[in-house]
Amino acid sequence: MCGIVAYFGKNRSYDEFLNSSKKITYRGPDMTKNVSVDGGYLCFHRLAIMGLNENGMQPFIRNNKYILCNGEVYGFRKLKDELIKEGHSFVSESDCEILIPLYEKYQDRMFNMLDAEFALVIYDNKTKEIIAARDPMGIRPLFYGCNNSNDEIGFASEAKALVDLFENVLPFPPGYYYKNQQFVCYNDIAKPKLFNNDSMEDILKNIKDKLVKGVEKRLDADAPVGYLLSGGLDSSLICSIAAKLSNKRIKTFAIGMETDAIDLKYAKEVAEYIGSEHSEIIITKDDVLEAIRYVIYILETYDITTIRASIGMYLLCKAIHKNTDIRVLLTGEISDELFGYKYTDFAPNALEFQLESEKRISEIYMYDVLRADRCISSNSMESRVPFGDIDFVNYVMSINPEKKMNKYNKGKYLLRKAFEDGDYLPIDILYREKAAFSDAVGHSMVDYIKEFAENKYTEEDFISLSDKYNFSKPFTKESLLYREIFEEFYLNKAKMVKDFWMPNKSWDGCNVNDPSARVLSNYGDSGK
């Protein structure tokens, strides 16, 4: 991951800008560059992944235009070759260097053309035009800040780099670009362009082929690559595909509580099956409780399930950063939003299932995608998410929801069935019941947090403190704990998060007061 910060206006000094931009140095520890332009300031914190020498440092400048981009442009070498044939020259091996000439050629159409995960800002120092954009899934983070006077604007990879500069800080919407003081949607990826009528045979083939391609393109890096492996279906598939595509042993990593880790035994089974070089990280109650405060700081959220799942992921990534030279981590996020959660087994019909999937995909940048980015980037590494591949998402969202619903007595049936052939995973892993990451690290992890919150607040404390909030009001002592810590760091910025992630309470069987699948009647063997 890299970190970008841009400020346009006259109300903040260079020193104020520098102090704010330093808050996200961990995203790019290799090199930092600050630039003054006619209309403001630009900052780039670099984590070198493609083109490792100094020539790849940003901002890139061409024809009086400056660009900051935290991104990976897949297949950029072909685009670069085409631009070279047109007379362009380049000084680095960075994929992002091609973006200014591409924008000059295609203008706003460029954003929908890119097969990429990106957050970028382009500034024309001659015309003073400001352009910003974010990939359709929101894999790469981007926030914008503005003041009520409307005479300045800023952009940054994380909100913490903007909160001291602006009155209002909000997530930049995925699939949008900003130009001429307007936000324009260029790709609403959650809305299928059409529903296909493919046969089951074709659906399974396409799921398999497109996911394999999504993994393959994400193996392209000039820096070392590793893999997070929980032993669940999603991360296991990513690791298995990568192992088949790689010409050397891949490195996998798993984490679990010292007392009741569910995932570790399954992760080990997968690692042995695919022949990976595997490492386990064991954590304790003290590790969990000590991590809560910093995890909320890096996440910039108070959402319950995001924080729970991030604690284990953050501690795992911290250990990887400390003990290895890995710079890129592939992860298994976004499968649930496409193929279904445990709670979507309760969807009353195919339309409701589809609408729920669309909602989750459109909001994923605030939850699991945010978690993957922050847990990994705060430890100076880059996340890559094959299930978020644009072509793969477009296809899966276009499958008739009647076929995606759990009518097979097994959730995510299409994904599982697609990989039955090819010796990817043991059958018991391929058809293992879904267990949420925060549960599978060990049920004790969440239990320890709940116990801590229960002891911290009396019933009277809970009522009085919760009543302070009229937006996303805490509804358990655990959620109050998270919100109180959040407000210490990000006072009155709660609207950066739309709401708590919870199952669809309007469905029978889903009207619960906890986001964990453990509270659902169909949890079954998920916790074993």
mmCIF file with all atom_site columns, C-alpha atoms in Angstrom, residues 198-398:
data_model
loop_
_atom_site.group_PDB
_atom_site.id
_atom_site.type_symbol
_atom_site.label_atom_id
_atom_site.label_alt_id
_atom_site.label_comp_id
_atom_site.label_asym_id
_atom_site.label_entity_id
_atom_site.label_seq_id
_atom_site.pdbx_PDB_ins_code
_atom_site.Cartn_x
_atom_site.Cartn_y
_atom_site.Cartn_z
_atom_site.occupancy
_atom_site.B_iso_or_equiv
_atom_site.pdbx_formal_charge
_atom_site.auth_seq_id
_atom_site.auth_comp_id
_atom_site.auth_asym_id
_atom_site.auth_atom_id
_atom_site.pdbx_PDB_model_num
ATOM 1   C CA . ASP A 1 198 ? -25.933 -19.491 -18.717 1.00 0.00 ? 198 ASP A CA 1
ATOM 2   C CA . SER A 1 199 ? -26.278 -23.196 -18.074 1.00 0.00 ? 199 SER A CA 1
ATOM 3   C CA . MET A 1 200 ? -25.036 -24.547 -14.761 1.00 0.00 ? 200 MET A CA 1
ATOM 4   C CA . GLU A 1 201 ? -22.057 -26.064 -16.579 1.00 0.00 ? 201 GLU A CA 1
ATOM 5   C CA . ASP A 1 202 ? -21.093 -22.684 -18.060 1.00 0.00 ? 202 ASP A CA 1
ATOM 6   C CA . ILE A 1 203 ? -21.626 -20.884 -14.747 1.00 0.00 ? 203 ILE A CA 1
ATOM 7   C CA . LEU A 1 204 ? -19.271 -23.230 -12.918 1.00 0.00 ? 204 LEU A CA 1
ATOM 8   C CA . LYS A 1 205 ? -16.652 -22.972 -15.670 1.00 0.00 ? 205 LYS A CA 1
ATOM 9   C CA . ASN A 1 206 ? -16.810 -19.180 -15.706 1.00 0.00 ? 206 ASN A CA 1
ATOM 10  C CA . ILE A 1 207 ? -16.570 -18.909 -11.925 1.00 0.00 ? 207 ILE A CA 1
ATOM 11  C CA . LYS A 1 208 ? -13.490 -21.097 -11.937 1.00 0.00 ? 208 LYS A CA 1
ATOM 12  C CA . ASP A 1 209 ? -11.783 -19.501 -14.943 1.00 0.00 ? 209 ASP A CA 1
ATOM 13  C CA . LYS A 1 210 ? -12.407 -15.930 -13.848 1.00 0.00 ? 210 LYS A CA 1
ATOM 14  C CA . LEU A 1 211 ? -11.275 -16.475 -10.270 1.00 0.00 ? 211 LEU A CA 1
ATOM 15  C CA . VAL A 1 212 ? -8.093  -18.209 -11.452 1.00 0.00 ? 212 VAL A CA 1
ATOM 16  C CA . LYS A 1 213 ? -7.376  -15.245 -13.725 1.00 0.00 ? 213 LYS A CA 1
ATOM 17  C CA . GLY A 1 214 ? -8.136  -12.869 -10.851 1.00 0.00 ? 214 GLY A CA 1
ATOM 18  C CA . VAL A 1 215 ? -5.513  -14.591 -8.725  1.00 0.00 ? 215 VAL A CA 1
ATOM 19  C CA . GLU A 1 216 ? -2.993  -14.875 -11.543 1.00 0.00 ? 216 GLU A CA 1
ATOM 20  C CA . LYS A 1 217 ? -2.917  -11.160 -12.339 1.00 0.00 ? 217 LYS A CA 1
ATOM 21  C CA . ARG A 1 218 ? -2.429  -10.377 -8.628  1.00 0.00 ? 218 ARG A CA 1
ATOM 22  C CA . LEU A 1 219 ? 0.752   -12.427 -8.463  1.00 0.00 ? 219 LEU A CA 1
ATOM 23  C CA . ASP A 1 220 ? 2.577   -9.791  -10.525 1.00 0.00 ? 220 ASP A CA 1
ATOM 24  C CA . ALA A 1 221 ? 4.845   -7.947  -8.092  1.00 0.00 ? 221 ALA A CA 1
ATOM 25  C CA . ASP A 1 222 ? 8.501   -6.987  -7.865  1.00 0.00 ? 222 ASP A CA 1
ATOM 26  C CA . ALA A 1 223 ? 8.297   -7.434  -4.069  1.00 0.00 ? 223 ALA A CA 1
ATOM 27  C CA . PRO A 1 224 ? 7.766   -10.675 -2.071  1.00 0.00 ? 224 PRO A CA 1
ATOM 28  C CA . VAL A 1 225 ? 4.187   -12.033 -1.877  1.00 0.00 ? 225 VAL A CA 1
ATOM 29  C CA . GLY A 1 226 ? 2.460   -13.973 0.925   1.00 0.00 ? 226 GLY A CA 1
ATOM 30  C CA . TYR A 1 227 ? -1.003  -15.357 1.665   1.00 0.00 ? 227 TYR A CA 1
ATOM 31  C CA . LEU A 1 228 ? -3.414  -15.200 4.590   1.00 0.00 ? 228 LEU A CA 1
ATOM 32  C CA . LEU A 1 229 ? -4.859  -18.667 5.163   1.00 0.00 ? 229 LEU A CA 1
ATOM 33  C CA . SER A 1 230 ? -7.698  -19.267 7.611   1.00 0.00 ? 230 SER A CA 1
ATOM 34  C CA . GLY A 1 231 ? -8.568  -22.779 6.478   1.00 0.00 ? 231 GLY A CA 1
ATOM 35  C CA . GLY A 1 232 ? -11.999 -21.588 5.376   1.00 0.00 ? 232 GLY A CA 1
ATOM 36  C CA . LEU A 1 233 ? -13.227 -21.967 1.806   1.00 0.00 ? 233 LEU A CA 1
ATOM 37  C CA . ASP A 1 234 ? -12.326 -18.514 0.505   1.00 0.00 ? 234 ASP A CA 1
ATOM 38  C CA . SER A 1 235 ? -8.725  -18.055 1.642   1.00 0.00 ? 235 SER A CA 1
ATOM 39  C CA . SER A 1 236 ? -8.015  -21.744 0.991   1.00 0.00 ? 236 SER A CA 1
ATOM 40  C CA . LEU A 1 237 ? -9.105  -21.416 -2.634  1.00 0.00 ? 237 LEU A CA 1
ATOM 41  C CA . ILE A 1 238 ? -6.963  -18.323 -3.177  1.00 0.00 ? 238 ILE A CA 1
ATOM 42  C CA . CYS A 1 239 ? -3.931  -20.095 -1.710  1.00 0.00 ? 239 CYS A CA 1
ATOM 43  C CA . SER A 1 240 ? -4.534  -23.274 -3.674  1.00 0.00 ? 240 SER A CA 1
ATOM 44  C CA . ILE A 1 241 ? -4.901  -21.427 -6.979  1.00 0.00 ? 241 ILE A CA 1
ATOM 45  C CA . ALA A 1 242 ? -1.759  -19.416 -6.267  1.00 0.00 ? 242 ALA A CA 1
ATOM 46  C CA . ALA A 1 243 ? 0.193   -22.559 -5.370  1.00 0.00 ? 243 ALA A CA 1
ATOM 47  C CA . LYS A 1 244 ? -0.721  -24.094 -8.721  1.00 0.00 ? 244 LYS A CA 1
ATOM 48  C CA . LEU A 1 245 ? 0.279   -20.934 -10.608 1.00 0.00 ? 245 LEU A CA 1
ATOM 49  C CA . SER A 1 246 ? 3.556   -20.318 -8.770  1.00 0.00 ? 246 SER A CA 1
ATOM 50  C CA . ASN A 1 247 ? 6.897   -21.828 -9.713  1.00 0.00 ? 247 ASN A CA 1
ATOM 51  C CA . LYS A 1 248 ? 8.023   -21.991 -6.071  1.00 0.00 ? 248 LYS A CA 1
ATOM 52  C CA . ARG A 1 249 ? 6.448   -22.750 -2.690  1.00 0.00 ? 249 ARG A CA 1
ATOM 53  C CA . ILE A 1 250 ? 4.102   -20.037 -1.545  1.00 0.00 ? 250 ILE A CA 1
ATOM 54  C CA . LYS A 1 251 ? 4.175   -18.718 2.036   1.00 0.00 ? 251 LYS A CA 1
ATOM 55  C CA . THR A 1 252 ? 0.938   -18.971 4.032   1.00 0.00 ? 252 THR A CA 1
ATOM 56  C CA . PHE A 1 253 ? 0.060   -17.602 7.462   1.00 0.00 ? 253 PHE A CA 1
ATOM 57  C CA . ALA A 1 254 ? -2.669  -18.430 9.997   1.00 0.00 ? 254 ALA A CA 1
ATOM 58  C CA . ILE A 1 255 ? -3.619  -17.145 13.451  1.00 0.00 ? 255 ILE A CA 1
ATOM 59  C CA . GLY A 1 256 ? -5.556  -18.496 16.414  1.00 0.00 ? 256 GLY A CA 1
ATOM 60  C CA . MET A 1 257 ? -6.169  -18.148 20.133  1.00 0.00 ? 257 MET A CA 1
ATOM 61  C CA . GLU A 1 258 ? -3.997  -20.272 22.409  1.00 0.00 ? 258 GLU A CA 1
ATOM 62  C CA . THR A 1 259 ? -7.023  -22.050 23.931  1.00 0.00 ? 259 THR A CA 1
ATOM 63  C CA . ASP A 1 260 ? -9.703  -22.697 21.313  1.00 0.00 ? 260 ASP A CA 1
ATOM 64  C CA . ALA A 1 261 ? -8.481  -21.845 17.815  1.00 0.00 ? 261 ALA A CA 1
ATOM 65  C CA . ILE A 1 262 ? -10.869 -23.335 15.261  1.00 0.00 ? 262 ILE A CA 1
ATOM 66  C CA . ASP A 1 263 ? -9.081  -22.345 12.073  1.00 0.00 ? 263 ASP A CA 1
ATOM 67  C CA . LEU A 1 264 ? -5.521  -23.472 12.782  1.00 0.00 ? 264 LEU A CA 1
ATOM 68  C CA . LYS A 1 265 ? -6.095  -27.171 12.228  1.00 0.00 ? 265 LYS A CA 1
ATOM 69  C CA . TYR A 1 266 ? -7.894  -26.532 8.930   1.00 0.00 ? 266 TYR A CA 1
ATOM 70  C CA . ALA A 1 267 ? -5.267  -24.054 7.754   1.00 0.00 ? 267 ALA A CA 1
ATOM 71  C CA . LYS A 1 268 ? -2.564  -26.613 8.496   1.00 0.00 ? 268 LYS A CA 1
ATOM 72  C CA . GLU A 1 269 ? -4.465  -29.260 6.541   1.00 0.00 ? 269 GLU A CA 1
ATOM 73  C CA . VAL A 1 270 ? -4.712  -26.949 3.538   1.00 0.00 ? 270 VAL A CA 1
ATOM 74  C CA . ALA A 1 271 ? -1.056  -25.921 3.791   1.00 0.00 ? 271 ALA A CA 1
ATOM 75  C CA . GLU A 1 272 ? 0.069   -29.540 3.806   1.00 0.00 ? 272 GLU A CA 1
ATOM 76  C CA . TYR A 1 273 ? -2.226  -30.340 0.878   1.00 0.00 ? 273 TYR A CA 1
ATOM 77  C CA . ILE A 1 274 ? -0.979  -27.495 -1.348  1.00 0.00 ? 274 ILE A CA 1
ATOM 78  C CA . GLY A 1 275 ? 2.626   -27.754 -0.142  1.00 0.00 ? 275 GLY A CA 1
ATOM 79  C CA . SER A 1 276 ? 2.990   -24.212 1.187   1.00 0.00 ? 276 SER A CA 1
ATOM 80  C CA . GLU A 1 277 ? 5.591   -22.947 3.626   1.00 0.00 ? 277 GLU A CA 1
ATOM 81  C CA . HIS A 1 278 ? 3.234   -22.391 6.542   1.00 0.00 ? 278 HIS A CA 1
ATOM 82  C CA . SER A 1 279 ? 3.488   -20.319 9.738   1.00 0.00 ? 279 SER A CA 1
ATOM 83  C CA . GLU A 1 280 ? 1.136   -20.120 12.724  1.00 0.00 ? 280 GLU A CA 1
ATOM 84  C CA . ILE A 1 281 ? 0.714   -17.193 15.087  1.00 0.00 ? 281 ILE A CA 1
ATOM 85  C CA . ILE A 1 282 ? -0.784  -17.880 18.519  1.00 0.00 ? 282 ILE A CA 1
ATOM 86  C CA . ILE A 1 283 ? -2.395  -15.034 20.468  1.00 0.00 ? 283 ILE A CA 1
ATOM 87  C CA . THR A 1 284 ? -3.641  -14.629 24.040  1.00 0.00 ? 284 THR A CA 1
ATOM 88  C CA . LYS A 1 285 ? -6.366  -12.776 25.888  1.00 0.00 ? 285 LYS A CA 1
ATOM 89  C CA . ASP A 1 286 ? -3.901  -10.012 26.752  1.00 0.00 ? 286 ASP A CA 1
ATOM 90  C CA . ASP A 1 287 ? -2.867  -9.656  23.102  1.00 0.00 ? 287 ASP A CA 1
ATOM 91  C CA . VAL A 1 288 ? -6.503  -9.174  22.116  1.00 0.00 ? 288 VAL A CA 1
ATOM 92  C CA . LEU A 1 289 ? -7.418  -6.651  24.792  1.00 0.00 ? 289 LEU A CA 1
ATOM 93  C CA . GLU A 1 290 ? -4.237  -4.646  24.297  1.00 0.00 ? 290 GLU A CA 1
ATOM 94  C CA . ALA A 1 291 ? -4.859  -4.387  20.552  1.00 0.00 ? 291 ALA A CA 1
ATOM 95  C CA . ILE A 1 292 ? -8.411  -2.976  20.662  1.00 0.00 ? 292 ILE A CA 1
ATOM 96  C CA . ARG A 1 293 ? -7.510  0.686   21.013  1.00 0.00 ? 293 ARG A CA 1
ATOM 97  C CA . TYR A 1 294 ? -4.918  0.810   18.233  1.00 0.00 ? 294 TYR A CA 1
ATOM 98  C CA . VAL A 1 295 ? -7.053  -1.312  15.926  1.00 0.00 ? 295 VAL A CA 1
ATOM 99  C CA . ILE A 1 296 ? -9.913  1.204   16.207  1.00 0.00 ? 296 ILE A CA 1
ATOM 100 C CA . TYR A 1 297 ? -7.441  4.016   15.500  1.00 0.00 ? 297 TYR A CA 1
ATOM 101 C CA . ILE A 1 298 ? -6.165  2.421   12.303  1.00 0.00 ? 298 ILE A CA 1
ATOM 102 C CA . LEU A 1 299 ? -9.629  1.274   11.167  1.00 0.00 ? 299 LEU A CA 1
ATOM 103 C CA . GLU A 1 300 ? -11.432 4.587   11.732  1.00 0.00 ? 300 GLU A CA 1
ATOM 104 C CA . THR A 1 301 ? -14.616 2.713   12.553  1.00 0.00 ? 301 THR A CA 1
ATOM 105 C CA . TYR A 1 302 ? -16.772 1.638   15.497  1.00 0.00 ? 302 TYR A CA 1
ATOM 106 C CA . ASP A 1 303 ? -18.474 -1.204  13.630  1.00 0.00 ? 303 ASP A CA 1
ATOM 107 C CA . ILE A 1 304 ? -18.635 -4.308  15.785  1.00 0.00 ? 304 ILE A CA 1
ATOM 108 C CA . THR A 1 305 ? -17.912 -7.108  13.346  1.00 0.00 ? 305 THR A CA 1
ATOM 109 C CA . THR A 1 306 ? -15.195 -5.121  11.551  1.00 0.00 ? 306 THR A CA 1
ATOM 110 C CA . ILE A 1 307 ? -13.308 -4.499  14.789  1.00 0.00 ? 307 ILE A CA 1
ATOM 111 C CA . ARG A 1 308 ? -13.697 -8.080  15.996  1.00 0.00 ? 308 ARG A CA 1
ATOM 112 C CA . ALA A 1 309 ? -12.362 -9.533  12.769  1.00 0.00 ? 309 ALA A CA 1
ATOM 113 C CA . SER A 1 310 ? -9.601  -6.942  12.528  1.00 0.00 ? 310 SER A CA 1
ATOM 114 C CA . ILE A 1 311 ? -7.981  -7.777  15.851  1.00 0.00 ? 311 ILE A CA 1
ATOM 115 C CA . GLY A 1 312 ? -6.806  -11.208 14.717  1.00 0.00 ? 312 GLY A CA 1
ATOM 116 C CA . MET A 1 313 ? -5.961  -9.978  11.242  1.00 0.00 ? 313 MET A CA 1
ATOM 117 C CA . TYR A 1 314 ? -3.970  -7.008  12.539  1.00 0.00 ? 314 TYR A CA 1
ATOM 118 C CA . LEU A 1 315 ? -1.969  -9.164  14.959  1.00 0.00 ? 315 LEU A CA 1
ATOM 119 C CA . LEU A 1 316 ? -1.258  -11.692 12.206  1.00 0.00 ? 316 LEU A CA 1
ATOM 120 C CA . CYS A 1 317 ? -0.068  -8.986  9.808   1.00 0.00 ? 317 CYS A CA 1
ATOM 121 C CA . LYS A 1 318 ? 2.023   -7.411  12.555  1.00 0.00 ? 318 LYS A CA 1
ATOM 122 C CA . ALA A 1 319 ? 3.846   -10.720 13.020  1.00 0.00 ? 319 ALA A CA 1
ATOM 123 C CA . ILE A 1 320 ? 4.341   -11.161 9.267   1.00 0.00 ? 320 ILE A CA 1
ATOM 124 C CA . HIS A 1 321 ? 5.822   -7.680  8.960   1.00 0.00 ? 321 HIS A CA 1
ATOM 125 C CA . LYS A 1 322 ? 8.120   -8.235  11.925  1.00 0.00 ? 322 LYS A CA 1
ATOM 126 C CA . ASN A 1 323 ? 9.421   -11.647 10.903  1.00 0.00 ? 323 ASN A CA 1
ATOM 127 C CA . THR A 1 324 ? 9.455   -11.702 7.088   1.00 0.00 ? 324 THR A CA 1
ATOM 128 C CA . ASP A 1 325 ? 10.306  -9.568  4.050   1.00 0.00 ? 325 ASP A CA 1
ATOM 129 C CA . ILE A 1 326 ? 6.803   -9.923  2.555   1.00 0.00 ? 326 ILE A CA 1
ATOM 130 C CA . ARG A 1 327 ? 5.322   -6.777  1.021   1.00 0.00 ? 327 ARG A CA 1
ATOM 131 C CA . VAL A 1 328 ? 2.122   -8.076  -0.629  1.00 0.00 ? 328 VAL A CA 1
ATOM 132 C CA . LEU A 1 329 ? -0.613  -10.242 0.931   1.00 0.00 ? 329 LEU A CA 1
ATOM 133 C CA . LEU A 1 330 ? -3.433  -11.956 -0.939  1.00 0.00 ? 330 LEU A CA 1
ATOM 134 C CA . THR A 1 331 ? -6.655  -12.373 1.036   1.00 0.00 ? 331 THR A CA 1
ATOM 135 C CA . GLY A 1 332 ? -10.070 -14.005 0.660   1.00 0.00 ? 332 GLY A CA 1
ATOM 136 C CA . GLU A 1 333 ? -12.480 -11.114 1.281   1.00 0.00 ? 333 GLU A CA 1
ATOM 137 C CA . ILE A 1 334 ? -15.654 -10.413 -0.775  1.00 0.00 ? 334 ILE A CA 1
ATOM 138 C CA . SER A 1 335 ? -16.753 -14.002 -1.433  1.00 0.00 ? 335 SER A CA 1
ATOM 139 C CA . ASP A 1 336 ? -19.566 -13.787 1.151   1.00 0.00 ? 336 ASP A CA 1
ATOM 140 C CA . GLU A 1 337 ? -21.050 -10.674 -0.409  1.00 0.00 ? 337 GLU A CA 1
ATOM 141 C CA . LEU A 1 338 ? -21.164 -12.393 -3.810  1.00 0.00 ? 338 LEU A CA 1
ATOM 142 C CA . PHE A 1 339 ? -22.237 -15.918 -2.899  1.00 0.00 ? 339 PHE A CA 1
ATOM 143 C CA . GLY A 1 340 ? -23.998 -15.493 0.436   1.00 0.00 ? 340 GLY A CA 1
ATOM 144 C CA . TYR A 1 341 ? -23.484 -15.457 4.199   1.00 0.00 ? 341 TYR A CA 1
ATOM 145 C CA . LYS A 1 342 ? -24.922 -17.833 6.772   1.00 0.00 ? 342 LYS A CA 1
ATOM 146 C CA . TYR A 1 343 ? -27.783 -15.401 7.297   1.00 0.00 ? 343 TYR A CA 1
ATOM 147 C CA . THR A 1 344 ? -28.696 -15.196 3.601   1.00 0.00 ? 344 THR A CA 1
ATOM 148 C CA . ASP A 1 345 ? -29.897 -18.787 3.929   1.00 0.00 ? 345 ASP A CA 1
ATOM 149 C CA . PHE A 1 346 ? -32.953 -17.054 5.416   1.00 0.00 ? 346 PHE A CA 1
ATOM 150 C CA . ALA A 1 347 ? -33.591 -14.906 2.314   1.00 0.00 ? 347 ALA A CA 1
ATOM 151 C CA . PRO A 1 348 ? -37.323 -15.258 1.552   1.00 0.00 ? 348 PRO A CA 1
ATOM 152 C CA . ASN A 1 349 ? -36.875 -15.253 -2.236  1.00 0.00 ? 349 ASN A CA 1
ATOM 153 C CA . ALA A 1 350 ? -34.370 -14.740 -5.040  1.00 0.00 ? 350 ALA A CA 1
ATOM 154 C CA . LEU A 1 351 ? -35.095 -11.023 -5.431  1.00 0.00 ? 351 LEU A CA 1
ATOM 155 C CA . GLU A 1 352 ? -34.413 -10.386 -1.745  1.00 0.00 ? 352 GLU A CA 1
ATOM 156 C CA . PHE A 1 353 ? -31.202 -12.422 -1.977  1.00 0.00 ? 353 PHE A CA 1
ATOM 157 C CA . GLN A 1 354 ? -30.057 -10.350 -4.960  1.00 0.00 ? 354 GLN A CA 1
ATOM 158 C CA . LEU A 1 355 ? -30.927 -7.018  -3.350  1.00 0.00 ? 355 LEU A CA 1
ATOM 159 C CA . GLU A 1 356 ? -29.031 -8.035  -0.218  1.00 0.00 ? 356 GLU A CA 1
ATOM 160 C CA . SER A 1 357 ? -25.992 -8.946  -2.292  1.00 0.00 ? 357 SER A CA 1
ATOM 161 C CA . GLU A 1 358 ? -26.155 -5.599  -4.102  1.00 0.00 ? 358 GLU A CA 1
ATOM 162 C CA . LYS A 1 359 ? -26.364 -3.766  -0.772  1.00 0.00 ? 359 LYS A CA 1
ATOM 163 C CA . ARG A 1 360 ? -23.391 -5.640  0.647   1.00 0.00 ? 360 ARG A CA 1
ATOM 164 C CA . ILE A 1 361 ? -21.235 -5.134  -2.451  1.00 0.00 ? 361 ILE A CA 1
ATOM 165 C CA . SER A 1 362 ? -22.043 -1.413  -2.527  1.00 0.00 ? 362 SER A CA 1
ATOM 166 C CA . GLU A 1 363 ? -21.069 -1.063  1.158   1.00 0.00 ? 363 GLU A CA 1
ATOM 167 C CA . ILE A 1 364 ? -18.144 -3.493  1.331   1.00 0.00 ? 364 ILE A CA 1
ATOM 168 C CA . TYR A 1 365 ? -15.621 -0.640  1.290   1.00 0.00 ? 365 TYR A CA 1
ATOM 169 C CA . MET A 1 366 ? -16.763 0.307   4.822   1.00 0.00 ? 366 MET A CA 1
ATOM 170 C CA . TYR A 1 367 ? -16.427 -3.184  6.254   1.00 0.00 ? 367 TYR A CA 1
ATOM 171 C CA . ASP A 1 368 ? -14.356 -6.177  5.076   1.00 0.00 ? 368 ASP A CA 1
ATOM 172 C CA . VAL A 1 369 ? -12.444 -4.255  2.403   1.00 0.00 ? 369 VAL A CA 1
ATOM 173 C CA . LEU A 1 370 ? -11.586 -1.562  4.940   1.00 0.00 ? 370 LEU A CA 1
ATOM 174 C CA . ARG A 1 371 ? -10.469 -4.254  7.393   1.00 0.00 ? 371 ARG A CA 1
ATOM 175 C CA . ALA A 1 372 ? -8.150  -5.879  4.858   1.00 0.00 ? 372 ALA A CA 1
ATOM 176 C CA . ASP A 1 373 ? -6.647  -2.585  3.812   1.00 0.00 ? 373 ASP A CA 1
ATOM 177 C CA . ARG A 1 374 ? -5.990  -1.205  7.297   1.00 0.00 ? 374 ARG A CA 1
ATOM 178 C CA . CYS A 1 375 ? -4.753  -4.365  8.994   1.00 0.00 ? 375 CYS A CA 1
ATOM 179 C CA . ILE A 1 376 ? -2.274  -4.904  6.179   1.00 0.00 ? 376 ILE A CA 1
ATOM 180 C CA . SER A 1 377 ? -1.313  -1.297  5.340   1.00 0.00 ? 377 SER A CA 1
ATOM 181 C CA . SER A 1 378 ? -0.787  -0.337  8.992   1.00 0.00 ? 378 SER A CA 1
ATOM 182 C CA . ASN A 1 379 ? 1.949   -2.957  8.911   1.00 0.00 ? 379 ASN A CA 1
ATOM 183 C CA . SER A 1 380 ? 3.455   -1.476  5.738   1.00 0.00 ? 380 SER A CA 1
ATOM 184 C CA . MET A 1 381 ? 2.238   -4.123  3.302   1.00 0.00 ? 381 MET A CA 1
ATOM 185 C CA . GLU A 1 382 ? -0.195  -4.174  0.392   1.00 0.00 ? 382 GLU A CA 1
ATOM 186 C CA . SER A 1 383 ? -3.433  -6.169  0.226   1.00 0.00 ? 383 SER A CA 1
ATOM 187 C CA . ARG A 1 384 ? -4.735  -7.770  -2.954  1.00 0.00 ? 384 ARG A CA 1
ATOM 188 C CA . VAL A 1 385 ? -8.235  -9.204  -3.102  1.00 0.00 ? 385 VAL A CA 1
ATOM 189 C CA . PRO A 1 386 ? -8.876  -11.635 -5.996  1.00 0.00 ? 386 PRO A CA 1
ATOM 190 C CA . PHE A 1 387 ? -12.595 -12.037 -5.202  1.00 0.00 ? 387 PHE A CA 1
ATOM 191 C CA . GLY A 1 388 ? -12.875 -8.300  -5.859  1.00 0.00 ? 388 GLY A CA 1
ATOM 192 C CA . ASP A 1 389 ? -11.641 -8.673  -9.443  1.00 0.00 ? 389 ASP A CA 1
ATOM 193 C CA . ILE A 1 390 ? -13.893 -6.502  -11.613 1.00 0.00 ? 390 ILE A CA 1
ATOM 194 C CA . ASP A 1 391 ? -14.547 -9.151  -14.263 1.00 0.00 ? 391 ASP A CA 1
ATOM 195 C CA . PHE A 1 392 ? -15.239 -11.795 -11.617 1.00 0.00 ? 392 PHE A CA 1
ATOM 196 C CA . VAL A 1 393 ? -17.621 -9.551  -9.660  1.00 0.00 ? 393 VAL A CA 1
ATOM 197 C CA . ASN A 1 394 ? -19.474 -8.478  -12.784 1.00 0.00 ? 394 ASN A CA 1
ATOM 198 C CA . TYR A 1 395 ? -20.027 -12.092 -13.763 1.00 0.00 ? 395 TYR A CA 1
ATOM 199 C CA . VAL A 1 396 ? -21.104 -13.428 -10.378 1.00 0.00 ? 396 VAL A CA 1
ATOM 200 C CA . MET A 1 397 ? -23.502 -10.527 -9.855  1.00 0.00 ? 397 MET A CA 1
ATOM 201 C CA . SER A 1 398 ? -25.080 -11.344 -13.222 1.00 0.00 ? 398 SER A CA 1
#
